[in-house]
Tab-separated table of C-alpha atoms in Angstrom:
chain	number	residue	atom	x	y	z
A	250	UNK	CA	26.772	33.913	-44.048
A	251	UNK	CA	25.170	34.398	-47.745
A	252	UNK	CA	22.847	31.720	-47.390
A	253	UNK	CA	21.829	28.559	-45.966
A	254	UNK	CA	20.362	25.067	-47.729
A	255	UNK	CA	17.078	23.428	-45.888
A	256	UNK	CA	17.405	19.612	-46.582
A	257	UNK	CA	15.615	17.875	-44.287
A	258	UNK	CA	15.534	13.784	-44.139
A	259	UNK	CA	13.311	12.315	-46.703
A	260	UNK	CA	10.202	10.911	-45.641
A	261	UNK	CA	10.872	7.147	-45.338
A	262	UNK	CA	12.412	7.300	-41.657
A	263	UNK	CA	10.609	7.507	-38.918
A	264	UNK	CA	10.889	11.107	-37.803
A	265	UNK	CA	11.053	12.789	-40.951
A	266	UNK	CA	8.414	15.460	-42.276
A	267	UNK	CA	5.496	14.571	-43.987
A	268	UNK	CA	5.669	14.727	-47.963
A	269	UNK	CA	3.848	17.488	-47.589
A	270	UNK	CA	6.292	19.225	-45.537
A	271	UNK	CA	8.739	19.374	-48.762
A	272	UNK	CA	5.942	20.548	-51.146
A	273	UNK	CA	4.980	23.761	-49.104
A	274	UNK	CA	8.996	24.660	-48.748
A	275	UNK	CA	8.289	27.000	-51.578
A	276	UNK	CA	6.269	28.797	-49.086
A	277	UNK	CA	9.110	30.296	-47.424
A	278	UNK	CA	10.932	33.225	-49.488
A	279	UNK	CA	13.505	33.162	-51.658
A	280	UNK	CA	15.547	35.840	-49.246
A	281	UNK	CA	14.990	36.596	-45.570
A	282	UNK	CA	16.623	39.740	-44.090
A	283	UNK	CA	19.239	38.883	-46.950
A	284	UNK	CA	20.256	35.704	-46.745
A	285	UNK	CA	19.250	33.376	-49.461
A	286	UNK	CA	17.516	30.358	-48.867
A	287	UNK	CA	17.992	26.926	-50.744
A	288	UNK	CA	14.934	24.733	-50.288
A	289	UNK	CA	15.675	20.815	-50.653
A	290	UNK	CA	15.460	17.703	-49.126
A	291	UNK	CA	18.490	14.639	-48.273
A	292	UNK	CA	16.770	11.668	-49.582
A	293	UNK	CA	16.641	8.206	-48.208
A	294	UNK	CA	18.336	5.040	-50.851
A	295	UNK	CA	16.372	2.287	-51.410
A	296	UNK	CA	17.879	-1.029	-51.760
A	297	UNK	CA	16.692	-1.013	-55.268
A	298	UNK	CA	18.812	2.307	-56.191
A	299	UNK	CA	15.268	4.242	-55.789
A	300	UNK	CA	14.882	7.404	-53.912
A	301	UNK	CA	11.904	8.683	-51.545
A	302	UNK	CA	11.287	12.015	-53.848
A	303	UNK	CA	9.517	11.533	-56.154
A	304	UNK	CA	8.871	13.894	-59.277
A	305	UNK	CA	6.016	16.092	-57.513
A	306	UNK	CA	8.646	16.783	-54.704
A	307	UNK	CA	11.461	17.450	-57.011
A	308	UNK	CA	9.930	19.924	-58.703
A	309	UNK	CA	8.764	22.480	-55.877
A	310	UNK	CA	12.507	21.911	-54.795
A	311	UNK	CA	15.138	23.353	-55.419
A	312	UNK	CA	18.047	20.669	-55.108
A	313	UNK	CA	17.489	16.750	-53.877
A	314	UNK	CA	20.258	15.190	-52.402
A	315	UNK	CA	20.416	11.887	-51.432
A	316	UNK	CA	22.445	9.383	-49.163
A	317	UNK	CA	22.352	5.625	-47.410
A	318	UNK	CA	20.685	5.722	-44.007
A	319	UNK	CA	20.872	2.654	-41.666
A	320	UNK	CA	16.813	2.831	-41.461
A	321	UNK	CA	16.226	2.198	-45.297
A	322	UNK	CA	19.173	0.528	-46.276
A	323	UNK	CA	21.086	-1.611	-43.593
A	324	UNK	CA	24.730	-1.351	-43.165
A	325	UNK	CA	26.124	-3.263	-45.642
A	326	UNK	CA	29.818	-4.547	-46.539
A	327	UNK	CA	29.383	-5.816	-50.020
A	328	UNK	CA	31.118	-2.928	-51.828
A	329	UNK	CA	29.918	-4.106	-55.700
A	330	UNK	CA	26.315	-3.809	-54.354
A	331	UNK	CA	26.559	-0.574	-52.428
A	332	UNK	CA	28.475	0.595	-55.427
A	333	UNK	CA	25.916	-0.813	-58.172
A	334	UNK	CA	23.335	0.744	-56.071
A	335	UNK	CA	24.408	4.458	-55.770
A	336	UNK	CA	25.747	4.397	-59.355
A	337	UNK	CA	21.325	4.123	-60.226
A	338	UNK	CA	21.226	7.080	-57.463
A	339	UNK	CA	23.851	9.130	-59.329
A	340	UNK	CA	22.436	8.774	-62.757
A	341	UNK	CA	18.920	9.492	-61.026
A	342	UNK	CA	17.857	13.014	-62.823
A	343	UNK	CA	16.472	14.944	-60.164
A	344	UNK	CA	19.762	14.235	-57.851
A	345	UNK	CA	22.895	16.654	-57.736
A	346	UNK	CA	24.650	15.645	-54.301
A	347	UNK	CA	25.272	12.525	-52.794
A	348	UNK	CA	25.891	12.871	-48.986
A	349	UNK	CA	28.349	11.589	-46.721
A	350	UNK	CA	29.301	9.131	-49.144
A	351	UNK	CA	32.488	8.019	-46.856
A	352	UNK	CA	30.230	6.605	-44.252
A	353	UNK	CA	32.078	3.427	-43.580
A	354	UNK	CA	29.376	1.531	-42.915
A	355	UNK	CA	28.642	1.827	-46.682
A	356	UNK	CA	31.464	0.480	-48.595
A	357	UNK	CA	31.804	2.054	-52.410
A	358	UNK	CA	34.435	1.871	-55.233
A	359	UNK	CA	35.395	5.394	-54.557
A	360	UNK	CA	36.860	5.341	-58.167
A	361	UNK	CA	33.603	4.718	-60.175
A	362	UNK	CA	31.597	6.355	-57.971
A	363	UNK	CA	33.990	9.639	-58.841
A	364	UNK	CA	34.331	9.046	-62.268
A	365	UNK	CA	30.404	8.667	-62.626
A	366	UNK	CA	29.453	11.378	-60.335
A	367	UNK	CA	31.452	13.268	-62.665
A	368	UNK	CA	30.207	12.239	-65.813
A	369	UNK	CA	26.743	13.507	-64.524
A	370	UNK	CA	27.546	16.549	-63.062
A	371	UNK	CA	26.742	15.331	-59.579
A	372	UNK	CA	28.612	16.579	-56.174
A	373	UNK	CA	29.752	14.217	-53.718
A	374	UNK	CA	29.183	15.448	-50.302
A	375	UNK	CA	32.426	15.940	-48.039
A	376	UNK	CA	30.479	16.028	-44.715
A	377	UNK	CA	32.082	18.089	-41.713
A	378	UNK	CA	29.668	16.377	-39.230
A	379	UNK	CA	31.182	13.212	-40.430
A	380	UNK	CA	34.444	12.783	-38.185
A	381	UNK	CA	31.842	12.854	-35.062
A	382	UNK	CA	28.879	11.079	-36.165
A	383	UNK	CA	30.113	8.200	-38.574
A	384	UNK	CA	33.602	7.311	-36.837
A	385	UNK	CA	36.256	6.392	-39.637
A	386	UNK	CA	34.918	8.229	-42.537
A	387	UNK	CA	38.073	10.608	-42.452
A	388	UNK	CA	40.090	8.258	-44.143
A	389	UNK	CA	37.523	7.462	-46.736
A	390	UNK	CA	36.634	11.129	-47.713
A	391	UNK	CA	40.269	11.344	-48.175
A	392	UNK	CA	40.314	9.286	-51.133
A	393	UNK	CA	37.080	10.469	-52.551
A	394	UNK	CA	38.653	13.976	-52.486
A	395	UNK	CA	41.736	12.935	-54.416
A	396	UNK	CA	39.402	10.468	-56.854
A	397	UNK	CA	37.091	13.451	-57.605
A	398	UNK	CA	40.048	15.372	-58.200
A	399	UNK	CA	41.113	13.506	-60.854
A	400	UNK	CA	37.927	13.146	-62.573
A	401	UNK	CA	37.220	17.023	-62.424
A	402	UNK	CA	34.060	17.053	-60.597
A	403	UNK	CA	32.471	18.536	-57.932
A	404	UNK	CA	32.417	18.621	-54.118
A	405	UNK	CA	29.711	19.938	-51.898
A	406	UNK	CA	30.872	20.805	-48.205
A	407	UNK	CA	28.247	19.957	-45.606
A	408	UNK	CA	28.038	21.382	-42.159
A	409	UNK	CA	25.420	18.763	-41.366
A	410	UNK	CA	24.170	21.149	-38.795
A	411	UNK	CA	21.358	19.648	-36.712
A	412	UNK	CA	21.620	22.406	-34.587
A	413	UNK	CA	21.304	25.927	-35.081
A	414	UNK	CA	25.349	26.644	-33.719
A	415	UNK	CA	26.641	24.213	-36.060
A	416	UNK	CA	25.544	25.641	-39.369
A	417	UNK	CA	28.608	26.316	-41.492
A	418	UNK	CA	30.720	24.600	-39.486
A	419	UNK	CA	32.732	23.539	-42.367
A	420	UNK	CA	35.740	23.160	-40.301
A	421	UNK	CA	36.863	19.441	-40.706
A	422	UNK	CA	35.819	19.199	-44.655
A	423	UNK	CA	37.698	22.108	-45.573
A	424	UNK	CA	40.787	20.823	-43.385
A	425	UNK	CA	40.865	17.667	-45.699
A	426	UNK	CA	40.372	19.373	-48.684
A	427	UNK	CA	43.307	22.243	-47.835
A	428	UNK	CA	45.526	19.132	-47.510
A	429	UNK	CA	44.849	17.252	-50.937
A	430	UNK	CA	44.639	20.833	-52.197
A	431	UNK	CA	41.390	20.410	-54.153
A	432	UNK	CA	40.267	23.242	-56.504
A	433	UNK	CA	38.139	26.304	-54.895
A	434	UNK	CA	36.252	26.449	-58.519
A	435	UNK	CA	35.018	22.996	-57.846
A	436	UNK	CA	33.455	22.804	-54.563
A	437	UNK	CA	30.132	23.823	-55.255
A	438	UNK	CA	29.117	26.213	-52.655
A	439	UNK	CA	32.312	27.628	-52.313
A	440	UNK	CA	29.836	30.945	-53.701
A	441	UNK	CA	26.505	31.831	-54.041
A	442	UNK	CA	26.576	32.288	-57.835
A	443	UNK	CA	28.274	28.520	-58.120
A	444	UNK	CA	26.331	27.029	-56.224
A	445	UNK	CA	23.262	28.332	-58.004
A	446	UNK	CA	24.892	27.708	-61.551
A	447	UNK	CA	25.535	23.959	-60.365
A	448	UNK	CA	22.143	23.756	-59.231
A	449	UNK	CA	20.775	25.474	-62.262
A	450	UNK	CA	18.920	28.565	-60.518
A	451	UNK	CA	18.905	31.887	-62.335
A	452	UNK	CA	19.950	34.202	-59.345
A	453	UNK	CA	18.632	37.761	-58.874
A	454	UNK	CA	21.166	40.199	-58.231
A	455	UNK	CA	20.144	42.034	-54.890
A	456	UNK	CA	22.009	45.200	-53.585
């Protein structure tokens, strides 16, 4: 393992850090024993297409993600709304991944949400955790894959480790991705120099 990405929930649910918590990340080095560490945070959705990080926390970051979570924004099944709503999320500027955006409980045009995620240079999250915790999403990230695809953007591959054996567990998401055979050169952390020239970090070479 080259390095590992801290992204804690965003503030607005209940057991998530303090806002503090994400503006002393930049305490902790860049490298420990070697492995590089990513500091960011997986932001809450409003239903208003707002985010809980706000500029202060954006900039001691070094990547926001962001995702619906039942706490903030209630399962809903109206697809234009869900879709209207993370299409405000994707063009917000300080966000570069959206996360397990085939959560079923969150209906989306996967087309325009591709297409747009695209357009900004935003990943959408193929999330190995997924196919356990949010039963049916298989068959959606299954057509995000192939709508990304053929936009040219990006995918991000998510262990979703809330546990220390499950980080880079990327077993499931790269299954699905093997099968639509998606590009290596697109999924984002696929290396350490990608994924620090997607999330615009100048990397120090270290021997």
């Amino acid at each position: 393992m080259l390095a590992i990405a801290i992204t804690d929930h965003g503030p607005a649910l209940d057991d998530s850090p303090h806002k503090w918590h994400f503006l002393n990340l930049n305490a902790i080095p860049e490298r420990v024993d070697g492995l590089r560490i990513f500091k960011g945070i997986e932001a809450n959705i409003y239903k208003d297409g707002s985010i809980d990080c706000d500029n202060l926390m954006s900039e001691k970051l070094d990547f926001v993600m962001a995702g619906f979570h039942d706490a903030v924004y209630p399962p809903c099944s109206d697809v234009t709304k869900n879709t209207d709503c993370l299409m405000k999320v994707i063009n917000h500027p300080s966000v570069k991944i959206i996360v397990h955006p085939g959560n079923p409980k969150f209906p989306v045009d996967y087309r325009a949400i591709a297409t747009e995620a695209a357009r900004n240079n935003v990943a959408l999250e193929i999330n190995s955790g997924s196919a356990v915790a949010r039963k049916g999403s298989s068959v959606n990230c299954r057509e995000i894959i192939e709508e990304v695809k053929s936009a040219k953007g990006y995918i991000s591959v998510g262990s979703d480790a809330h546990y220390c054996s499950q980080m880079g567990n990327f077993e499931h998401a790269l299954k699905l991705l093997e099968a639509q055979k998606f590009p290596e050169e697109k999924i984002i952390n696929s290396s350490l120099m990608l994924t620090s020239s997607f999330l615009e970090i100048k990397e120090v070479l270290h021997w």
